[in-house]
CSV table of C-alpha atoms and ligand atoms in Angstrom, one decimal:
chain,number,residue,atom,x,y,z
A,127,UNK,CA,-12.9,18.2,-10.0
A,128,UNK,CA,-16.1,19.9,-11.3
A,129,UNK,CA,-15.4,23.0,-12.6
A,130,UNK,CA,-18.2,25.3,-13.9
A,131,UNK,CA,-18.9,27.7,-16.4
A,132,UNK,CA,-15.4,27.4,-17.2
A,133,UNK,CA,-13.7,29.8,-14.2
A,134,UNK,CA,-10.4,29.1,-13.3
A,135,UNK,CA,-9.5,27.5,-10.1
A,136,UNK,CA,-6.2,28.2,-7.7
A,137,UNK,CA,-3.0,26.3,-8.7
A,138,UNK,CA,-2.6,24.7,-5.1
A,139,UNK,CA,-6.4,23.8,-5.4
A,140,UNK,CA,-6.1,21.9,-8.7
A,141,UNK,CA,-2.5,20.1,-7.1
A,142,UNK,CA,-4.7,19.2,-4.3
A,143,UNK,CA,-7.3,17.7,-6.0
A,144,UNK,CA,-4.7,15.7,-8.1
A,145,UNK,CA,-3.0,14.3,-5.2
A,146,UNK,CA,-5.4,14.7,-2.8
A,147,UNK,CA,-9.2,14.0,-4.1
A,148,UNK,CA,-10.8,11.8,-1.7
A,149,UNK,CA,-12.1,9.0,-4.3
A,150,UNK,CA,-9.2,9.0,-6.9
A,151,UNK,CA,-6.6,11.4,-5.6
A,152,UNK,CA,-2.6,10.0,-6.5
A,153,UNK,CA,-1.8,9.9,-3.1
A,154,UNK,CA,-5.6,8.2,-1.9
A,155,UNK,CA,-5.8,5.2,-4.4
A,156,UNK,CA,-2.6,3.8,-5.0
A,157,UNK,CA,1.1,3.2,-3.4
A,158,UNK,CA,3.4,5.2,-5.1
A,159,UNK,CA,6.8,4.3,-3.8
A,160,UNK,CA,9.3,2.0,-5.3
A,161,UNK,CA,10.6,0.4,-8.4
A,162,UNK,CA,6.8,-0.9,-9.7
A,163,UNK,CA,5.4,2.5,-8.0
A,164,UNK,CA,6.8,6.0,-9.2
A,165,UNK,CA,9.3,7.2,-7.7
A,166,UNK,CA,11.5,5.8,-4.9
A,167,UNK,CA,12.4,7.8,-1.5
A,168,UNK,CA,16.3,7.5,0.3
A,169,UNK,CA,14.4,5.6,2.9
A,170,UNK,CA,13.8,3.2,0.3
A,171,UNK,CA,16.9,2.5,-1.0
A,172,UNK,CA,18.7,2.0,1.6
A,173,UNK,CA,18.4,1.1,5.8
A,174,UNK,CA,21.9,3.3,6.3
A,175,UNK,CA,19.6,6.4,5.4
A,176,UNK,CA,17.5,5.9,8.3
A,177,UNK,CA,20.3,4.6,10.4
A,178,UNK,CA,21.9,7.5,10.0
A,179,UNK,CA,18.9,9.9,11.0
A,180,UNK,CA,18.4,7.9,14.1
A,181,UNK,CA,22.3,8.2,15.3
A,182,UNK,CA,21.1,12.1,14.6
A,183,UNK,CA,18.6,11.5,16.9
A,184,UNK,CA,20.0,9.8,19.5
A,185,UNK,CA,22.5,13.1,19.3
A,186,UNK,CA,20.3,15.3,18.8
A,187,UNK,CA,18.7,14.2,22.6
A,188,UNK,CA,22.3,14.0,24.5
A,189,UNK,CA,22.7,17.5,23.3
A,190,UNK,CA,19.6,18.3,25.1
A,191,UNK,CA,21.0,17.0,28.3
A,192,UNK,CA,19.1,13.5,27.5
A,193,UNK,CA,15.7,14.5,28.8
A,194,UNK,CA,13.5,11.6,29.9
A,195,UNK,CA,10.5,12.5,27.3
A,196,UNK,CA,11.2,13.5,23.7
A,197,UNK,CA,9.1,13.6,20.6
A,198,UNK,CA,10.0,12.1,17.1
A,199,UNK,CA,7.7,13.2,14.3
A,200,UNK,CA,7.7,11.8,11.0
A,201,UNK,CA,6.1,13.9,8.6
A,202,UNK,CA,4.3,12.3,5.4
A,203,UNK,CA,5.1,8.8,6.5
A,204,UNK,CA,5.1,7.4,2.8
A,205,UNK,CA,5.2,3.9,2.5
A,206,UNK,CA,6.7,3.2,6.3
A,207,UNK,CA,10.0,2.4,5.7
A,208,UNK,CA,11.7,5.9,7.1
A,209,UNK,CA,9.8,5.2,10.5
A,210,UNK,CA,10.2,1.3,10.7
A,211,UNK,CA,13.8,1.7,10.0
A,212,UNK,CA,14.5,4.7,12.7
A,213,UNK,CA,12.4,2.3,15.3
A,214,UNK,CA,14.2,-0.2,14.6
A,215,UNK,CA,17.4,1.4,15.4
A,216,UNK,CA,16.4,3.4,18.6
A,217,UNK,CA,15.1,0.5,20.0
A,218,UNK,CA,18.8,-0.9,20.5
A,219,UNK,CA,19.2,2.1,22.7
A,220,UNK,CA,18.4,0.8,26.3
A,221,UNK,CA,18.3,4.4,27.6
A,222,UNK,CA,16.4,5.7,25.2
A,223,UNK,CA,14.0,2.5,24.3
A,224,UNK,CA,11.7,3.7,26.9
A,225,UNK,CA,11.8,7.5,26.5
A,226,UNK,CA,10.8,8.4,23.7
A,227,UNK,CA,7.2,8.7,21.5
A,228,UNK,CA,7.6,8.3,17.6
A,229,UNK,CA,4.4,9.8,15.6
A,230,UNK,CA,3.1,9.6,12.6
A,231,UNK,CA,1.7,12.4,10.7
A,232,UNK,CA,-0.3,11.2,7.5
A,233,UNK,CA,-2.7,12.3,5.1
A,234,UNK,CA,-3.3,9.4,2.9
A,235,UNK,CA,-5.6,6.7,4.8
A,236,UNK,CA,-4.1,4.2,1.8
A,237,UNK,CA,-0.4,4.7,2.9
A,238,UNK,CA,-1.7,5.2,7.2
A,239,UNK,CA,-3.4,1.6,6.4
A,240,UNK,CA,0.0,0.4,5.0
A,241,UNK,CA,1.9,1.9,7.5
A,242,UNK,CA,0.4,0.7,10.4
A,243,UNK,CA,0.3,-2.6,8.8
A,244,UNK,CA,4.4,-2.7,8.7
A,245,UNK,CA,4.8,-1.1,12.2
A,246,UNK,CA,4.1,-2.2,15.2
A,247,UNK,CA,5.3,-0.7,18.5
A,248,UNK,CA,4.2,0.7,21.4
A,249,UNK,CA,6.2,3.6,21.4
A,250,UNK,CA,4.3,4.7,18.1
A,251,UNK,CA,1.0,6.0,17.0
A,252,UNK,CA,-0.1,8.5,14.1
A,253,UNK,CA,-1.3,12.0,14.7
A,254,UNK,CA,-3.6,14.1,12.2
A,255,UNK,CA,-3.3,16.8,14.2
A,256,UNK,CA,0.5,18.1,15.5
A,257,UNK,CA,-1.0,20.2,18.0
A,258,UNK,CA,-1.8,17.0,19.7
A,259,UNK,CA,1.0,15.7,20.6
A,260,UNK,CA,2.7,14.8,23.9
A,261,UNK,CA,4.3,18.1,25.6
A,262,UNK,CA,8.1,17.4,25.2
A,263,UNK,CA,11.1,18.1,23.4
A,264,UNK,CA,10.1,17.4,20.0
A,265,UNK,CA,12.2,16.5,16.4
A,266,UNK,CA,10.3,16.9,13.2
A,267,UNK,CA,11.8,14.6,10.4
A,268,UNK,CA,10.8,16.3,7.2
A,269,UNK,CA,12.0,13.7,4.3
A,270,UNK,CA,10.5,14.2,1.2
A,271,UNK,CA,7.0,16.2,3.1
A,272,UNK,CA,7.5,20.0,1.9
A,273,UNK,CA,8.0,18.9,-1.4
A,274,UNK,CA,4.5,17.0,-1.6
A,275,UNK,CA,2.2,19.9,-0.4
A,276,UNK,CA,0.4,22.1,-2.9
A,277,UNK,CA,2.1,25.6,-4.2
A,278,UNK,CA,0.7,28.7,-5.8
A,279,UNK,CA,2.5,30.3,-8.5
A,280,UNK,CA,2.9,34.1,-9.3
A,281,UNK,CA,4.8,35.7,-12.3
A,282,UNK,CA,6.2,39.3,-12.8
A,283,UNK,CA,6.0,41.0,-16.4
A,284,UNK,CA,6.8,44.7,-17.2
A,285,UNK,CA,5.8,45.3,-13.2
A,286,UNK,CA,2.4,43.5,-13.3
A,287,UNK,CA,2.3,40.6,-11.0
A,288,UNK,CA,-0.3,37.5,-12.3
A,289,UNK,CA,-1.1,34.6,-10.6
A,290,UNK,CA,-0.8,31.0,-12.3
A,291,UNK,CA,-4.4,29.5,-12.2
A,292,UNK,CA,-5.6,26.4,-14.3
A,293,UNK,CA,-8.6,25.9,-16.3
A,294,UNK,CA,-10.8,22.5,-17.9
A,295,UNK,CA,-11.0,23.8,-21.6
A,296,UNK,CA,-14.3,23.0,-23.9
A,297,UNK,CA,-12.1,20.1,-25.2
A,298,UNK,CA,-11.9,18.5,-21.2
A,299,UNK,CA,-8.0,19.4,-21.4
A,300,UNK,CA,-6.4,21.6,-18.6
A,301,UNK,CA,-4.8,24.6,-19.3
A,302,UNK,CA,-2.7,27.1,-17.2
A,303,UNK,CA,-4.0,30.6,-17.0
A,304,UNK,CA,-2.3,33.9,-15.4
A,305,UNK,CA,-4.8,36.6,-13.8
A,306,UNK,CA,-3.4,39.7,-12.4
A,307,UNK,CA,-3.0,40.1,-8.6
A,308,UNK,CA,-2.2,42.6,-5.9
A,309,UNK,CA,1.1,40.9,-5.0
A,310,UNK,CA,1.2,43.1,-1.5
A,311,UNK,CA,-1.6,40.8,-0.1
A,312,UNK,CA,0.5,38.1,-0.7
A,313,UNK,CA,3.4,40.1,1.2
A,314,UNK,CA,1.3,40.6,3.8
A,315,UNK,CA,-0.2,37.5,4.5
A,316,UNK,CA,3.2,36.2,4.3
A,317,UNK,CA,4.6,38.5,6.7
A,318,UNK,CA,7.4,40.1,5.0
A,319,UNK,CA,8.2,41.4,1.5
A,320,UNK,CA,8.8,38.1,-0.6
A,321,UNK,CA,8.7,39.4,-3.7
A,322,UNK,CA,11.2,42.0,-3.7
A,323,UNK,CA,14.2,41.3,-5.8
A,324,UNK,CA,11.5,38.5,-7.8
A,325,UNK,CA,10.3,37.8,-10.9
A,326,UNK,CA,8.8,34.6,-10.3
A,327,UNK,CA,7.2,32.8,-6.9
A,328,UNK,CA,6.8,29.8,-6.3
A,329,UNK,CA,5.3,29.2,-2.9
A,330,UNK,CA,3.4,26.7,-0.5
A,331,UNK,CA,0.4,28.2,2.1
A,332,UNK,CA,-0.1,24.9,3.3
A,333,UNK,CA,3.6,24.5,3.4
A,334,UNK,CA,4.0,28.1,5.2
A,335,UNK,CA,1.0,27.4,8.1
A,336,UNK,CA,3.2,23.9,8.8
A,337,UNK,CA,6.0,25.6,9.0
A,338,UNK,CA,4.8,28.2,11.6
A,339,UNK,CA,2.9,25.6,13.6
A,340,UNK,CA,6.2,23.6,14.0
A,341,UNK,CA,8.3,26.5,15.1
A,342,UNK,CA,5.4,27.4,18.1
A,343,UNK,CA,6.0,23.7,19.3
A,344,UNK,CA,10.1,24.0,18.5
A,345,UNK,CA,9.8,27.1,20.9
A,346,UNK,CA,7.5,25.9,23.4
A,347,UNK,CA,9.2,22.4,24.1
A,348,UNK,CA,12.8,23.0,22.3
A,349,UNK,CA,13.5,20.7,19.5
A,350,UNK,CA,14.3,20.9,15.8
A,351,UNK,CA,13.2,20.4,12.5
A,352,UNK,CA,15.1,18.2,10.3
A,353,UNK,CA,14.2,19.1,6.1
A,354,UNK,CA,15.2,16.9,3.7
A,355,UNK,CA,14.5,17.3,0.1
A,356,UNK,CA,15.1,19.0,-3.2
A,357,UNK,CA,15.4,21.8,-3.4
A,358,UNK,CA,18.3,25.2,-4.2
A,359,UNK,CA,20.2,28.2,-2.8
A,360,UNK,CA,20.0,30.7,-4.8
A,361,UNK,CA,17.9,33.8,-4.0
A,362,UNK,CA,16.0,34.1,-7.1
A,363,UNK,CA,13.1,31.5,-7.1
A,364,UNK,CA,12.1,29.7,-10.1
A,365,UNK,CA,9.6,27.2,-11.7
A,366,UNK,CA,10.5,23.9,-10.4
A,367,UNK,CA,7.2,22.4,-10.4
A,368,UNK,CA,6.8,18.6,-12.1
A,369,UNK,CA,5.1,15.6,-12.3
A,370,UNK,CA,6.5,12.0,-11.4
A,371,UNK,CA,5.1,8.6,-13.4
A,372,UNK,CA,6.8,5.7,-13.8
A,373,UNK,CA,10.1,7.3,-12.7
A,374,UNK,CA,10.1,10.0,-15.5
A,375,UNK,CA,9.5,14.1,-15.2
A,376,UNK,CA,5.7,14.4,-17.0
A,377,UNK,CA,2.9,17.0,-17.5
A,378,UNK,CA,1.2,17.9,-14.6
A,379,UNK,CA,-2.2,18.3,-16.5
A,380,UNK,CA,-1.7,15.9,-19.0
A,381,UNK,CA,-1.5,13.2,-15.8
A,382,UNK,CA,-4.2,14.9,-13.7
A,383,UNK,CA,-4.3,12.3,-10.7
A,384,UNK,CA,-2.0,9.9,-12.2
A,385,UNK,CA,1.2,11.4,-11.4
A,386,UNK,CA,2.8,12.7,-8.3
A,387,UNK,CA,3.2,16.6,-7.9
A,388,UNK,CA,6.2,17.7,-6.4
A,389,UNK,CA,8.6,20.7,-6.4
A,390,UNK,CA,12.0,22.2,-5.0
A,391,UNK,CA,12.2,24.3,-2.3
A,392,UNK,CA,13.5,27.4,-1.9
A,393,UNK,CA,16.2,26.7,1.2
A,394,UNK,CA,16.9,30.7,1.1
A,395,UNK,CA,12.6,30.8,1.4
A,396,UNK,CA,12.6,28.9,3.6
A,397,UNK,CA,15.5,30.4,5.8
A,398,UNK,CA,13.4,34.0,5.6
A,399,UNK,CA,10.5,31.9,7.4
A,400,UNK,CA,12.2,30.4,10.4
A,401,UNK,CA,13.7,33.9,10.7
A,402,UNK,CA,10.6,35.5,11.3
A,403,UNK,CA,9.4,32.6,13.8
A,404,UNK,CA,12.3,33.7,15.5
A,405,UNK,CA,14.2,29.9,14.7
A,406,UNK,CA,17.5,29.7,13.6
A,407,UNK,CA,18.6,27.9,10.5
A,408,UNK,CA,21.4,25.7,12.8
A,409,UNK,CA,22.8,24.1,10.2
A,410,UNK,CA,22.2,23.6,5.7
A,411,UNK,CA,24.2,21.3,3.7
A,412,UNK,CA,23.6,18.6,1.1
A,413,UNK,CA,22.4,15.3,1.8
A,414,UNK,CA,25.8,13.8,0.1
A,415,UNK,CA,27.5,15.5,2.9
A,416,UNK,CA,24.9,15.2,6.0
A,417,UNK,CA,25.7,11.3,4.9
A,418,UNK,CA,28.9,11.2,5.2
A,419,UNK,CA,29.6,13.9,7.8
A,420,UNK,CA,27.0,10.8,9.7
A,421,UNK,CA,29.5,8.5,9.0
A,422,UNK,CA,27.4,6.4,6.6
A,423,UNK,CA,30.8,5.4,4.7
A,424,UNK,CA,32.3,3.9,8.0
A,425,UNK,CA,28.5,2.4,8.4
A,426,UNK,CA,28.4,0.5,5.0
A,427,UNK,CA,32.5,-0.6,5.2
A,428,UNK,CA,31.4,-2.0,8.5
A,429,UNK,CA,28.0,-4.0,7.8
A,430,UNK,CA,29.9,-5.0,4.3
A,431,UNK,CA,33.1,-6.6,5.8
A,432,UNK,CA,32.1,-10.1,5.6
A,433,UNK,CA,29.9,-10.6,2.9
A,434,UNK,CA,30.1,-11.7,-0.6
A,435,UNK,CA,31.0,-9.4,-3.5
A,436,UNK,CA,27.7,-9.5,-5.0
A,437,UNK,CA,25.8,-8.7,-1.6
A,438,UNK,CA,28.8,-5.3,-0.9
A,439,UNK,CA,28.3,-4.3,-4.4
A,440,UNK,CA,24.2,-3.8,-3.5
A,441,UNK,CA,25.2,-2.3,-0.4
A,442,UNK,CA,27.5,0.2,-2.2
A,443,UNK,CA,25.2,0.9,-5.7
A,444,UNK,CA,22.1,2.3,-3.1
A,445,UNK,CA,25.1,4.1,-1.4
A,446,UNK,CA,25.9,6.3,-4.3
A,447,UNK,CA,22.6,7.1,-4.9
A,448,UNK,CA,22.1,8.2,-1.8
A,449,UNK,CA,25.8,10.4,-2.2
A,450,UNK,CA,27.0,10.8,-5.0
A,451,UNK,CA,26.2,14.2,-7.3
A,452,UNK,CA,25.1,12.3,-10.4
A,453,UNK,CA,22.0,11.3,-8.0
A,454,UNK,CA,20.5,12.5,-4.6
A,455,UNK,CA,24.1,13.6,-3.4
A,456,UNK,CA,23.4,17.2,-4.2
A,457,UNK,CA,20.1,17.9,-5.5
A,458,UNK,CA,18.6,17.0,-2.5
A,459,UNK,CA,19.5,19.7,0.6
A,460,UNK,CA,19.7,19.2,4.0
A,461,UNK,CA,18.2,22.0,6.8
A,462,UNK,CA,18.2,22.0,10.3
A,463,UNK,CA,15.8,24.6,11.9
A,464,UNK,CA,16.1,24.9,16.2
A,465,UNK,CA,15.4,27.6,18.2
A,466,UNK,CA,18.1,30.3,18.9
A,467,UNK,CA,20.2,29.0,22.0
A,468,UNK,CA,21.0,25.5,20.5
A,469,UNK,CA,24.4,24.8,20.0
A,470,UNK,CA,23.8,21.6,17.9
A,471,UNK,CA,25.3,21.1,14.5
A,472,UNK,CA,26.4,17.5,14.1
A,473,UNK,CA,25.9,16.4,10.6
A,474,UNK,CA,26.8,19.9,8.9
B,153,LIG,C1,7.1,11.8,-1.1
B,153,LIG,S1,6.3,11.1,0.3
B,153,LIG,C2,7.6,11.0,1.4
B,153,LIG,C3,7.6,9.7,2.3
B,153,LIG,C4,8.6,9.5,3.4
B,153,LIG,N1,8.8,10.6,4.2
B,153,LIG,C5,9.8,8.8,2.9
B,153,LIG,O1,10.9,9.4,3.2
B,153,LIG,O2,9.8,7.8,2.3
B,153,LIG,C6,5.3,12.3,0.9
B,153,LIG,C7,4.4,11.8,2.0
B,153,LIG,O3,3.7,12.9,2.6
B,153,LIG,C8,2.3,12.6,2.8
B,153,LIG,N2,1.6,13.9,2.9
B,153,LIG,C9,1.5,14.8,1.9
B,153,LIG,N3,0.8,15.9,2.4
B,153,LIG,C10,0.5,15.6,3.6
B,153,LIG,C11,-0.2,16.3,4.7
B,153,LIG,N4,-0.7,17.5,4.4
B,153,LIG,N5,-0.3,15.8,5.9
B,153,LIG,C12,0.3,14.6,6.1
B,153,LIG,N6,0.9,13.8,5.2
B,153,LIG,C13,1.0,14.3,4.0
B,153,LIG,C14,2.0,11.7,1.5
B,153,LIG,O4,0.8,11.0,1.7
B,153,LIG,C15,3.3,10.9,1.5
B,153,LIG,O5,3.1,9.8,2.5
């Protein structure tokens, strides 16, 4: 990113460029996920994640009286495995088979090209824009999406709000920078008072205008939104924001466009948002206990009955990670967002 006479640039800008930058962002020249990538998703380590979201699914759709169209949206499609997985699944459905449109949404033409390398079917295709798709009841799967799109940062001290902004020094070395800022704007634009009771914000526009644009459809055509990722309760938000190389936490300026970006969400945030769109948060757990509650234990004792130790132990290792509280059990939460007269809760 050029960055003249030294000014400082927006903190979701210089994210964006880092993940983002058409000729050497993260995300746009290389495959991140698994064990030789940086990071690995649930979807990765195990099929009984994605199993599980599509038995979700398939509920999700009797509870809405088993229309004849319905949407399935997977947002930020990562390396395809969430998507091929939940096909896979569905498509042992005969009533359903036939019924139902699974999209797409990605930003990285690497990982779209990889994607639509992995899956074929005719019930899919990928979608830049959500407005565009198919009038129907419509689920958004958000694993591991919110937490990938850019955030701003804003800091109180002795009453003055500043905005976190990063800078190139002399020396080529990025730096953070805080400038004071009318905080109400923010309020405003937000369309309530976030920052009363703060000290410190931590939020995503991008992440905001996806939100809003998913509830207008969720109204519209019914449906839900499904979140999935790190992420807390409490009311106070804080300074999650970190970089991912090689499976370790690392300097987000240090490892400008060599690291992924990422962040937890504020579920309590996030809760004030569908409020105001007039959603509903239907249902918030952890994913240890969406899991389970899913029946993945039953799942895995099933699919593990007859094999050998060595193949059950596998199956039961990517299990815990997947549950247990020393891993993704409880650090990563669970939200259901659906408009205000559904009655659906299964999983929480
Ligand atoms: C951490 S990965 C999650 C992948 C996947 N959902 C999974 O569970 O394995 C984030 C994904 O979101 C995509 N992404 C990030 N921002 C996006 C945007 N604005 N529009 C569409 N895709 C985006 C990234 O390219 C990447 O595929």
């Amino acid at each position: 990113m050029k960055n003249k006479n030294n000014k400082s640039i927006d903190l979701d800008k210089f994210i964006y460029q880092s993940l983002y930058n058409k000729k050497d962002g993260y995300y746009m020249s290389k495959n991140p996920f698994g064990k030789k990538g940086d990071f690995i998703t649930s979807a990765n380590i195990s099929i009984f994640f994605s199993e599980m979201l599509s038995i979700w699914i398939l509920s999700f759709w009797e509870n809405l009286n088993k229309p004849n169209k319905i949407n399935i949206i997977d947002l930020g499609g990562g390396n395809g495995d969430l998507s091929k997985n939940i096909l896979a699944t569905l498509n042992k459905f005969p009533n359903f088979k036939n019924i139902y449109k699974l999209y797409i949404h990605e930003k990285s033409p690497l990982l779209k090209k990889k994607q639509k390398i992995l899956i074929r079917d005719k019930n899919v295709s990928w979608v830049s824009d959500l407005r565009k798709i198919q009038k129907a009841p419509s689920l958004f799967i958000a694993n591991e999406f919110f937490d990938a799109l850019p955030v701003k940062q804003f800091l109180k001290n002795d009453k003055i709000w500043k905005e976190r902004k990063v800078y190139l020094s002399k020396s080529k070395n990025w730096n953070f920078i805080d400038k004071e800022t009318d905080i109400n704007l923010l309020d405003k634009k937000i369309g309530f008072k976030i920052s009363k009771d703060q000290n410190f914000l931590e939020i995503s526009k991008v992440g905001i205008e996806y939100l809003n644009l998913i509830s207008k459809i969720i109204k519209n055509n019914d449906g839900g939104v499904l979140i999935i990722d790190y992420g807390y309760y409490d009311k106070k938000m804080r300074n999650t924001l970190r970089g991912f190389a090689n499976h370790k936490i690392v300097n987000i300026l240090k490892y400008y466009k060599k690291c992924d970006i990422t962040y937890s969400l504020s579920f309590n945030f996030l809760k004030k948002i569908a409020m105001k769109n007039n959603l509903k948060v239907a249902g918030l757990t952890t994913q240890g206990d969406f899991l389970k509650n899913m029946g993945i234990l039953e799942r895995a004792e099933i699919v593990s009955k007859n094999l050998s130790f060595t193949e059950k132990a596998n199956i039961f290792y990517r299990l815990n990670k997947l549950i247990s509280k020393n891993f993704m059990g409880e650090v990563f939460k669970v939200m259901l967002l659906t408009n205000n007269k559904s009655k659906f809760r299964i999983g929480f």
